[in-house]
PDB file of C-alpha atoms and ligand atoms in Angstrom:
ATOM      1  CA  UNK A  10      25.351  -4.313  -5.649  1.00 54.00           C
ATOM      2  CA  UNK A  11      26.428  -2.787  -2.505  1.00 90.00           C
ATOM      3  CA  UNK A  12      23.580  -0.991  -1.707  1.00 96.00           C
ATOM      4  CA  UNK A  13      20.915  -2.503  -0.058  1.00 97.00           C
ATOM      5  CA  UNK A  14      18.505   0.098   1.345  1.00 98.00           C
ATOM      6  CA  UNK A  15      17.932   4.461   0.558  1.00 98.00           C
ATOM      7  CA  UNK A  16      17.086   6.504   3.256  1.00 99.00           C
ATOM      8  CA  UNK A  17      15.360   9.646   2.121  1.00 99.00           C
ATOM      9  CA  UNK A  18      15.431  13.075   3.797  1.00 98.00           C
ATOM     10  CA  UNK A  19      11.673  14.289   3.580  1.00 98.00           C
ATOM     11  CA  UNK A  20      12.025  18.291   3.392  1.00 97.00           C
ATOM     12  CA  UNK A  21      13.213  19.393   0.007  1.00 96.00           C
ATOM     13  CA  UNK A  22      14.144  16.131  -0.971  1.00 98.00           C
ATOM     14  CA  UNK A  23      10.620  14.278  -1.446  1.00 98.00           C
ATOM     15  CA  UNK A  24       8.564  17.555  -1.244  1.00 98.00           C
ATOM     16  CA  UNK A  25       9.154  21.349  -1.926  1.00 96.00           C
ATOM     17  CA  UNK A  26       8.063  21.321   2.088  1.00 97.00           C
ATOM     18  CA  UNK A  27      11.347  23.502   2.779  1.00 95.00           C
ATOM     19  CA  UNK A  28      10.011  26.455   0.728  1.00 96.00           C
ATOM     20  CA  UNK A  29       6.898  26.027   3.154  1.00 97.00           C
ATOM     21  CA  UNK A  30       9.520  26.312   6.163  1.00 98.00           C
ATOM     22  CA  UNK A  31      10.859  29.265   4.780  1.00 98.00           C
ATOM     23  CA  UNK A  32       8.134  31.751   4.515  1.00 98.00           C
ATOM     24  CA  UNK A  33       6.636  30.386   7.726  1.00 98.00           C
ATOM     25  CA  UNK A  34      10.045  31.308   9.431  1.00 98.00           C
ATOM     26  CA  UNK A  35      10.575  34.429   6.818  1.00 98.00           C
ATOM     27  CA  UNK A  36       6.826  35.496   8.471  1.00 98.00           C
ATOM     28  CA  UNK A  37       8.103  34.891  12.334  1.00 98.00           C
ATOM     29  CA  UNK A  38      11.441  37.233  11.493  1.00 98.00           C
ATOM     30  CA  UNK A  39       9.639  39.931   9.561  1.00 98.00           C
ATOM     31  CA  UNK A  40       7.384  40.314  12.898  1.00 98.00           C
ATOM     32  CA  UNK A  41      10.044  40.382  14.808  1.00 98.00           C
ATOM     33  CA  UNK A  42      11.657  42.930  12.764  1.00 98.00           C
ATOM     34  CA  UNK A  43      15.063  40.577  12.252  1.00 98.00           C
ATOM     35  CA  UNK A  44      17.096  40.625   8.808  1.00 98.00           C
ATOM     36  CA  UNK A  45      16.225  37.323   7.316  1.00 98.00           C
ATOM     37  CA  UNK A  46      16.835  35.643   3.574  1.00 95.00           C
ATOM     38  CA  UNK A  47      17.289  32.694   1.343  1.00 95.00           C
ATOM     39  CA  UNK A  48      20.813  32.701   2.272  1.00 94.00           C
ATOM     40  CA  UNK A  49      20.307  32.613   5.691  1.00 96.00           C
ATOM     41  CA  UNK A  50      17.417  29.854   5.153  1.00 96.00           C
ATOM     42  CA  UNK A  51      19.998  27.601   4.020  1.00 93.00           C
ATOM     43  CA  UNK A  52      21.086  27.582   7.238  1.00 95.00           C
ATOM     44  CA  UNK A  53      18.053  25.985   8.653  1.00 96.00           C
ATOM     45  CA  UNK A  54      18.034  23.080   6.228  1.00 94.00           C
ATOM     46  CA  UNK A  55      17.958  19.619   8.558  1.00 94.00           C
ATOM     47  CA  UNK A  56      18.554  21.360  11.567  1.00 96.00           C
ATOM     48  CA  UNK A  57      15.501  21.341  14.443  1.00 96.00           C
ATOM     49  CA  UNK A  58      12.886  23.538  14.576  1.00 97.00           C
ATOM     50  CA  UNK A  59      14.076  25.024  18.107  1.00 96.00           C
ATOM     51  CA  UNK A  60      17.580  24.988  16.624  1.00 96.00           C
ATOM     52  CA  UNK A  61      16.601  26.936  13.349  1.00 97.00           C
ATOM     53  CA  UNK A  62      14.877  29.845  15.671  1.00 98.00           C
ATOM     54  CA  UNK A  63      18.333  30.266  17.483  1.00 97.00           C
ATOM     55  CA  UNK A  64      20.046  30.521  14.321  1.00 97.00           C
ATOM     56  CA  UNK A  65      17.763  32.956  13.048  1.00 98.00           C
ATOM     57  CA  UNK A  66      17.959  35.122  16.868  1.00 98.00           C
ATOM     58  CA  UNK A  67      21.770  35.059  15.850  1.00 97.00           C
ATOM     59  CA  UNK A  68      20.818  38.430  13.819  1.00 97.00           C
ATOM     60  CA  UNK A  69      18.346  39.640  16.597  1.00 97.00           C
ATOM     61  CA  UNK A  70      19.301  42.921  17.932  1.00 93.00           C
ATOM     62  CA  UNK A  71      18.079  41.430  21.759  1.00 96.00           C
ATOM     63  CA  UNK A  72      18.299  37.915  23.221  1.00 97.00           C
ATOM     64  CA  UNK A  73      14.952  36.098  24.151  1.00 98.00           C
ATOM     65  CA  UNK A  74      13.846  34.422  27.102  1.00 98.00           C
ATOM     66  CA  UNK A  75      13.248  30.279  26.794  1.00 97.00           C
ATOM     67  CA  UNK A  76       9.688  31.241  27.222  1.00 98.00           C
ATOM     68  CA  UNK A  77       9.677  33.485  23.918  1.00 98.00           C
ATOM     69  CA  UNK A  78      11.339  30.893  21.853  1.00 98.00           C
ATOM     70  CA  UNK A  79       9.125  28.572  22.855  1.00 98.00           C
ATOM     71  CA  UNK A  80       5.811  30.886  21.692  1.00 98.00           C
ATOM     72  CA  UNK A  81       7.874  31.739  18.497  1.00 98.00           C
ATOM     73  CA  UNK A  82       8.449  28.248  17.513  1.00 98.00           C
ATOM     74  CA  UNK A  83       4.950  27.057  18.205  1.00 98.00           C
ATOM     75  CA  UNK A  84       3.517  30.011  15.875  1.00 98.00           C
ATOM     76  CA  UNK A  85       6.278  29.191  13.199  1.00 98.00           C
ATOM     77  CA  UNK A  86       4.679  26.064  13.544  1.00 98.00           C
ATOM     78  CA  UNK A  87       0.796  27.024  13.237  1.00 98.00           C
ATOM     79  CA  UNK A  88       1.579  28.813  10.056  1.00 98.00           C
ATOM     80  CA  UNK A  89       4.070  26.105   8.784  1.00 98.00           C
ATOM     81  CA  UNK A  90       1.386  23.400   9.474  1.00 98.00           C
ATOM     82  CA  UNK A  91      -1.430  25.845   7.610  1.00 98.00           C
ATOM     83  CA  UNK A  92       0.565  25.633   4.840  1.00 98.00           C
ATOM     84  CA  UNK A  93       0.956  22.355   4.547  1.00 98.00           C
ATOM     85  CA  UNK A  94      -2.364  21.993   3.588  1.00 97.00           C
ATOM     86  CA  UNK A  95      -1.987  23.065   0.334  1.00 96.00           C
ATOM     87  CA  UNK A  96       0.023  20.134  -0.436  1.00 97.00           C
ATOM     88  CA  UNK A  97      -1.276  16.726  -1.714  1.00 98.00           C
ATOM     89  CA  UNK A  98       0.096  13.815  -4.198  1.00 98.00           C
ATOM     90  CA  UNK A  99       0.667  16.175  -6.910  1.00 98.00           C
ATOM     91  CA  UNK A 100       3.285  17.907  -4.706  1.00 98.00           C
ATOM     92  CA  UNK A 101       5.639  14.825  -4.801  1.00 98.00           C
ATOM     93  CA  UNK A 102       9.113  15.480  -6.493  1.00 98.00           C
ATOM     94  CA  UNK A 103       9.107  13.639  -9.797  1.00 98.00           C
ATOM     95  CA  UNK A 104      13.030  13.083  -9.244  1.00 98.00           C
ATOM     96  CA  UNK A 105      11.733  11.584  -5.670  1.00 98.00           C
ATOM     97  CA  UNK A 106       8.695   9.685  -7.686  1.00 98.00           C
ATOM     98  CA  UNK A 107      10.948   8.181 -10.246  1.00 98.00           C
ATOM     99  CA  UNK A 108      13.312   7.113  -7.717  1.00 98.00           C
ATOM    100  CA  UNK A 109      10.729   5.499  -5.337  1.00 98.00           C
ATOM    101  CA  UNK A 110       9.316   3.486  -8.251  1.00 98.00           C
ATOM    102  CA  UNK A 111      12.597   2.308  -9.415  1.00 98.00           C
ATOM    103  CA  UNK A 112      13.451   0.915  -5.734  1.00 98.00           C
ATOM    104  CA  UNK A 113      10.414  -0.598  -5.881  1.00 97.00           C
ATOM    105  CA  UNK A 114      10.697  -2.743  -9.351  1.00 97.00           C
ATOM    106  CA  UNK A 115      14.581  -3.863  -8.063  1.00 95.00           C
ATOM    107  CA  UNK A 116      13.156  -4.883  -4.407  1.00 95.00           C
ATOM    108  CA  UNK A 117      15.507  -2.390  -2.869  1.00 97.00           C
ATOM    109  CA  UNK A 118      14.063  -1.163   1.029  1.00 98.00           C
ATOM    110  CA  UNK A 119      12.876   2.459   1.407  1.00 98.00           C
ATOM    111  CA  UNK A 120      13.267   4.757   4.380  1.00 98.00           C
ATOM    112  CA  UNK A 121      12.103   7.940   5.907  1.00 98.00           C
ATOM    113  CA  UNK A 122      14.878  10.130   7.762  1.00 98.00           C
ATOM    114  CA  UNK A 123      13.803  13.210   8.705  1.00 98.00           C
ATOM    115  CA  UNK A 124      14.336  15.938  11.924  1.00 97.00           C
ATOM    116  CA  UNK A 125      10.798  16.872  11.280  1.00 98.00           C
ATOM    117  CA  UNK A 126       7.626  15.934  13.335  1.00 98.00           C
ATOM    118  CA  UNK A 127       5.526  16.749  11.389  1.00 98.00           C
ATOM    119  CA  UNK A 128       6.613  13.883   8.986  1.00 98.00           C
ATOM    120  CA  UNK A 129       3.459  11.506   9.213  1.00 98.00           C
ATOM    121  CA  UNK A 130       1.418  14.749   8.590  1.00 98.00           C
ATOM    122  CA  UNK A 131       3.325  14.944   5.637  1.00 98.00           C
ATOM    123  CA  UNK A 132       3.723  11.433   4.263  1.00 98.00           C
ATOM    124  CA  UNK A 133       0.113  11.125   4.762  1.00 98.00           C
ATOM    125  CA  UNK A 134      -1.388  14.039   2.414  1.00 98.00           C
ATOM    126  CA  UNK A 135       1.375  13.276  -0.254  1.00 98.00           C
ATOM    127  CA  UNK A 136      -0.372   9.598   0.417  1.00 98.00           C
ATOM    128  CA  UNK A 137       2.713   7.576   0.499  1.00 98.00           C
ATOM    129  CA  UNK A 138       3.498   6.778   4.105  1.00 98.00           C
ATOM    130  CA  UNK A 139       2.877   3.055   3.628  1.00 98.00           C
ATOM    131  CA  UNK A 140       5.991   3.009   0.559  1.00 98.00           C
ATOM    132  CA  UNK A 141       8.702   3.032   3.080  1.00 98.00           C
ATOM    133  CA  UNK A 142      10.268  -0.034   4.911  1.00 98.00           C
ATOM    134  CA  UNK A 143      11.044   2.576   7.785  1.00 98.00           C
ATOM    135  CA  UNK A 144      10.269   5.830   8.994  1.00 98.00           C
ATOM    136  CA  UNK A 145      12.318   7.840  11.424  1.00 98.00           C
ATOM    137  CA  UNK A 146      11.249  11.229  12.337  1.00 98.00           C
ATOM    138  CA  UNK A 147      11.627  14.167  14.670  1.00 97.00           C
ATOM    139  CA  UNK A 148      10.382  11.867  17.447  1.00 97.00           C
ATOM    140  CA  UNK A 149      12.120   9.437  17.256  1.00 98.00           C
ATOM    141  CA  UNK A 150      15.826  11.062  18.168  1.00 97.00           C
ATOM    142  CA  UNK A 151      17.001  13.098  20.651  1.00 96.00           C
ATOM    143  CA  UNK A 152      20.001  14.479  18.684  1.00 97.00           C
ATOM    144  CA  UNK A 153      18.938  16.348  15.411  1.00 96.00           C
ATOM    145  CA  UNK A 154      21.299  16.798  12.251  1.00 97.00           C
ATOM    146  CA  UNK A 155      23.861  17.178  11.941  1.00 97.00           C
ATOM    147  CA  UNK A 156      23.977  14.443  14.849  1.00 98.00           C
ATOM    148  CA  UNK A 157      24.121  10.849  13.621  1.00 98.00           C
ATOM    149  CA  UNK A 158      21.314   9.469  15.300  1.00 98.00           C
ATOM    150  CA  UNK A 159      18.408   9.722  12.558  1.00 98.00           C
ATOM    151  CA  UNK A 160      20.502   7.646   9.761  1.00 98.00           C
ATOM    152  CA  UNK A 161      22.165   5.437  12.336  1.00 98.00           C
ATOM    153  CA  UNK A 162      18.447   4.496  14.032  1.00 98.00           C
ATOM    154  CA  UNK A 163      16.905   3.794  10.170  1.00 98.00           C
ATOM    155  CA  UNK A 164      19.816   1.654   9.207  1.00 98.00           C
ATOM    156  CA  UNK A 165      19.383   0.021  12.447  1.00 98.00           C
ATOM    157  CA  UNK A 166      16.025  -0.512  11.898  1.00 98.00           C
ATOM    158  CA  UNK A 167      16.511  -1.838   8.382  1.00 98.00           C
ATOM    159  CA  UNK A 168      18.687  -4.101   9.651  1.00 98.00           C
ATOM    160  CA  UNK A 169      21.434  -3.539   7.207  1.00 98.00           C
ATOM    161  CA  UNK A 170      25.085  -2.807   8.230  1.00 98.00           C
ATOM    162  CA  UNK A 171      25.191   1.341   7.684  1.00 98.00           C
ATOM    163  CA  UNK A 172      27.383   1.335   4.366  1.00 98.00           C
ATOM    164  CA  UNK A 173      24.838  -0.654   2.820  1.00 97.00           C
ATOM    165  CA  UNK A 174      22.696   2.425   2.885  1.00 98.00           C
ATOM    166  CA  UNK A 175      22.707   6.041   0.976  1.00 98.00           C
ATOM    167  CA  UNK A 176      21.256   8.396   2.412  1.00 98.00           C
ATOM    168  CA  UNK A 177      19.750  11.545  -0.133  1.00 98.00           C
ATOM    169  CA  UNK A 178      19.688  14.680   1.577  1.00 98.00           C
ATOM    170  CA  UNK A 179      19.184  18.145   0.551  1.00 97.00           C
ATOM    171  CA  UNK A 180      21.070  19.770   3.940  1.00 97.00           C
ATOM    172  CA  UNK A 181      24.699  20.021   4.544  1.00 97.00           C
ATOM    173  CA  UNK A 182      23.632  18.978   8.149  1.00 97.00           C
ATOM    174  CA  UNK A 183      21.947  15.968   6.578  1.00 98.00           C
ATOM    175  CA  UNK A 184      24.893  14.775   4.539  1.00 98.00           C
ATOM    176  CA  UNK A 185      27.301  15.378   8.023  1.00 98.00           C
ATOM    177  CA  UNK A 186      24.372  13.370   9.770  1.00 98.00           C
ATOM    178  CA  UNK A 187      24.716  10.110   7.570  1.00 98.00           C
ATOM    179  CA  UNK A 188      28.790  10.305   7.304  1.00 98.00           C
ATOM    180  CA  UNK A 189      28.534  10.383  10.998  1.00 98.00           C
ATOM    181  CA  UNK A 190      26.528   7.075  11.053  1.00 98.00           C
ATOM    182  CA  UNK A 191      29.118   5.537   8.276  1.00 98.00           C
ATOM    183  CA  UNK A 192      26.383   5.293   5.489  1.00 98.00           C
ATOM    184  CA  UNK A 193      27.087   6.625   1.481  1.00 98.00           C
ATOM    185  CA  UNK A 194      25.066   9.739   0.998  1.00 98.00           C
ATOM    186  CA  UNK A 195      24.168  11.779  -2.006  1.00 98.00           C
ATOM    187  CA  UNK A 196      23.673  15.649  -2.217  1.00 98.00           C
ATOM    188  CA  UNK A 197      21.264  17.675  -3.750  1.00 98.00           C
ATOM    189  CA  UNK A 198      20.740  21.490  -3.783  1.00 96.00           C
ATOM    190  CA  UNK A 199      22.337  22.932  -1.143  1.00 95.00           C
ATOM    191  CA  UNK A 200      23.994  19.677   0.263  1.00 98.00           C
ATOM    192  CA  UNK A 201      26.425  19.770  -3.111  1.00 98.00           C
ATOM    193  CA  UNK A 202      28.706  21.784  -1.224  1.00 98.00           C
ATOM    194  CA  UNK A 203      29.444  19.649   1.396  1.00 98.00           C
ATOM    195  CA  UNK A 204      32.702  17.586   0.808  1.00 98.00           C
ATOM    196  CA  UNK A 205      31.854  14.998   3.031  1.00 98.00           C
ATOM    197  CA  UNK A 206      29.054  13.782   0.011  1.00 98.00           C
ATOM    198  CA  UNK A 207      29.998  10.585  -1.146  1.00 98.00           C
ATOM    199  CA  UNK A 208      27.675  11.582  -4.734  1.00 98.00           C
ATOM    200  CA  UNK A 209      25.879  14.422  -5.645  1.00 98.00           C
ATOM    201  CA  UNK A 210      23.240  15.151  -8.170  1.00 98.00           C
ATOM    202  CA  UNK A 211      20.024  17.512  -9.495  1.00 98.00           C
ATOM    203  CA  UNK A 212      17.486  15.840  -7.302  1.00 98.00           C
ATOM    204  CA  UNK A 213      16.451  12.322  -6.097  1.00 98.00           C
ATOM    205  CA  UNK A 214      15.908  10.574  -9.489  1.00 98.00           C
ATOM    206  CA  UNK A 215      19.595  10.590 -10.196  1.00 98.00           C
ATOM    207  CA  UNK A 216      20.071   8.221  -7.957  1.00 98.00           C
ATOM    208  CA  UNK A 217      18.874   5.834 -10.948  1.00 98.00           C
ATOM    209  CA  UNK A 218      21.735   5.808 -12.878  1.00 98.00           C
ATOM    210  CA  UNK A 219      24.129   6.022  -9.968  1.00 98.00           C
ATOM    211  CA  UNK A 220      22.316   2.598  -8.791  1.00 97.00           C
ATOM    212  CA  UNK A 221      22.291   0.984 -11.902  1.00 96.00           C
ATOM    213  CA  UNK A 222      26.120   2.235 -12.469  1.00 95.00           C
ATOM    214  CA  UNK A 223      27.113   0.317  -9.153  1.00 92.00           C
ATOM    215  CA  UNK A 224      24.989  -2.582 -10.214  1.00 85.00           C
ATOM    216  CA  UNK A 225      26.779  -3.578 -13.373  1.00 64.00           C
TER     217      UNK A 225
HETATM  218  C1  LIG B  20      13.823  19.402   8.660  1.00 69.52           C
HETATM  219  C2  LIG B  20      13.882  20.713   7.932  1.00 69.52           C
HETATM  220  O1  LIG B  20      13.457  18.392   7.782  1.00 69.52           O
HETATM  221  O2  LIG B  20      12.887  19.441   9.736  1.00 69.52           O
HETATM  222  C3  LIG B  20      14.213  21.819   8.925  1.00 69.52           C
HETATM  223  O3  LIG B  20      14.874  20.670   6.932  1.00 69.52           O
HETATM  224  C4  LIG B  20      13.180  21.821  10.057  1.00 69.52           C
HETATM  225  O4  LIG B  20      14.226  23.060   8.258  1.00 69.52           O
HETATM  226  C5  LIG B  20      13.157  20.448  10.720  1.00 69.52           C
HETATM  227  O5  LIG B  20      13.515  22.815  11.023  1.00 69.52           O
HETATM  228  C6  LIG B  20      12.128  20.342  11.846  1.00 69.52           C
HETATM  229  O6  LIG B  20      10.836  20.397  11.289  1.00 69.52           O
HETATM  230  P1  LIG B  20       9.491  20.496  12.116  1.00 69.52           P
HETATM  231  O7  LIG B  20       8.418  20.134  11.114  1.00 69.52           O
HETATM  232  O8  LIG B  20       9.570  19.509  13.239  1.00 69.52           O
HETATM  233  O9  LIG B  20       9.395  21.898  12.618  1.00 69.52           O
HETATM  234 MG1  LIG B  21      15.880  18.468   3.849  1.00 69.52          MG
END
């Protein structure tokens, strides 16, 4: 089989984290009296956490100083962080769960590629940080999606050429990010309607049968 490694986006991929994103940023806009919805939200999927408060001062009826971003994204990111403690092991995706154990029985390398830092936080109370062959995070890069440089650095530090790994990802941004570092990538949610997906499916278990498709 061709693929050799999967590279998993963390936020709405492995964990319902990006509904925790979205009322911490829904909280930040309501205070700030700016129009803000699920729609928009989709917006912010993959993108950084200083990029998703621009895109959400896009509909701000005054610009703010590089100072008040900088307040607003820390609290988005006190209330973000309170909320993840109400997650634990329970709160892994059983698509995500499935597909982790089936990589697992066949020997095939795990990865972590995420633009958030708070992904050890994360890996850590779902209590699988130690699964994954590699983990590249928020502070890692210096370029967030849609930028290349997440999936390029995990394939890199696989050690496997980049179309040798598929990259699951939940973001339009995310599936840009690994066409941009020449791995296969397969969309979920809001990610389906990006034509630049090599696959698509309901959540991370279908990779299964996709895998054992290309196997035969
Ligand atoms: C991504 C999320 O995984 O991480 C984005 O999809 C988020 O919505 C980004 O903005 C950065 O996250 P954090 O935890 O560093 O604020
Ligand atoms: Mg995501």
């Amino acid at each position: 089989m061709g693929i050799k490694a999967v590279i998993f986006d963390l936020d709405g991929v492995i964990c319902s984290t990006d509904e925790i994103h979205y009322r911490a940023w829904k909280a930040i806009a309501d205070a700030e009296g700016i129009p803000f919805e699920r729609e928009d939200n989709e917006r912010l999927r993959g993108v950084s956490r200083l990029r998703s408060l621009e895109i959400i001062l896009e509909k701000a009826g005054r610009t703010y100083s590089p100072e008040e971003k900088e307040a607003l994204a820390e609290k988005k990111n006190r209330i973000y962080v309170d909320g993840l403690s109400a997650i634990d092991p329970s709160s892994i995706d059983p698509g995500a769960r499935k597909a982790l154990d089936y990589l697992r029985e066949r020997g095939i390398k795990k990865a972590i590629g995420s633009s958030s830092k708070n992904t050890m936080r994360i890996l850590e109370r779902l209590g699988i940080r130690g699964e994954f062959d590699v983990i590249v995070d928020g502070n890692d890069i210096r370029r967030s999606k849609p930028d290349p440089e997440v999936f390029s650095l995990a394939a890199d530090r696989l050690g496997l050429p980049h179309g040798e790994c598929l990259v699951v990802e939940d973001a339009v941004a995310g599936i840009e990010s690994a066409h941009g570092a020449g791995c296969l990538s397969f969309a979920i949610k809001d990610a389906r309607k990006c034509p630049l997906k090599d696959y698509e499916g309901e959540d991370a278990g279908d990779i299964v049968p996709l895998l054992e498709r290309l196997g035969r």
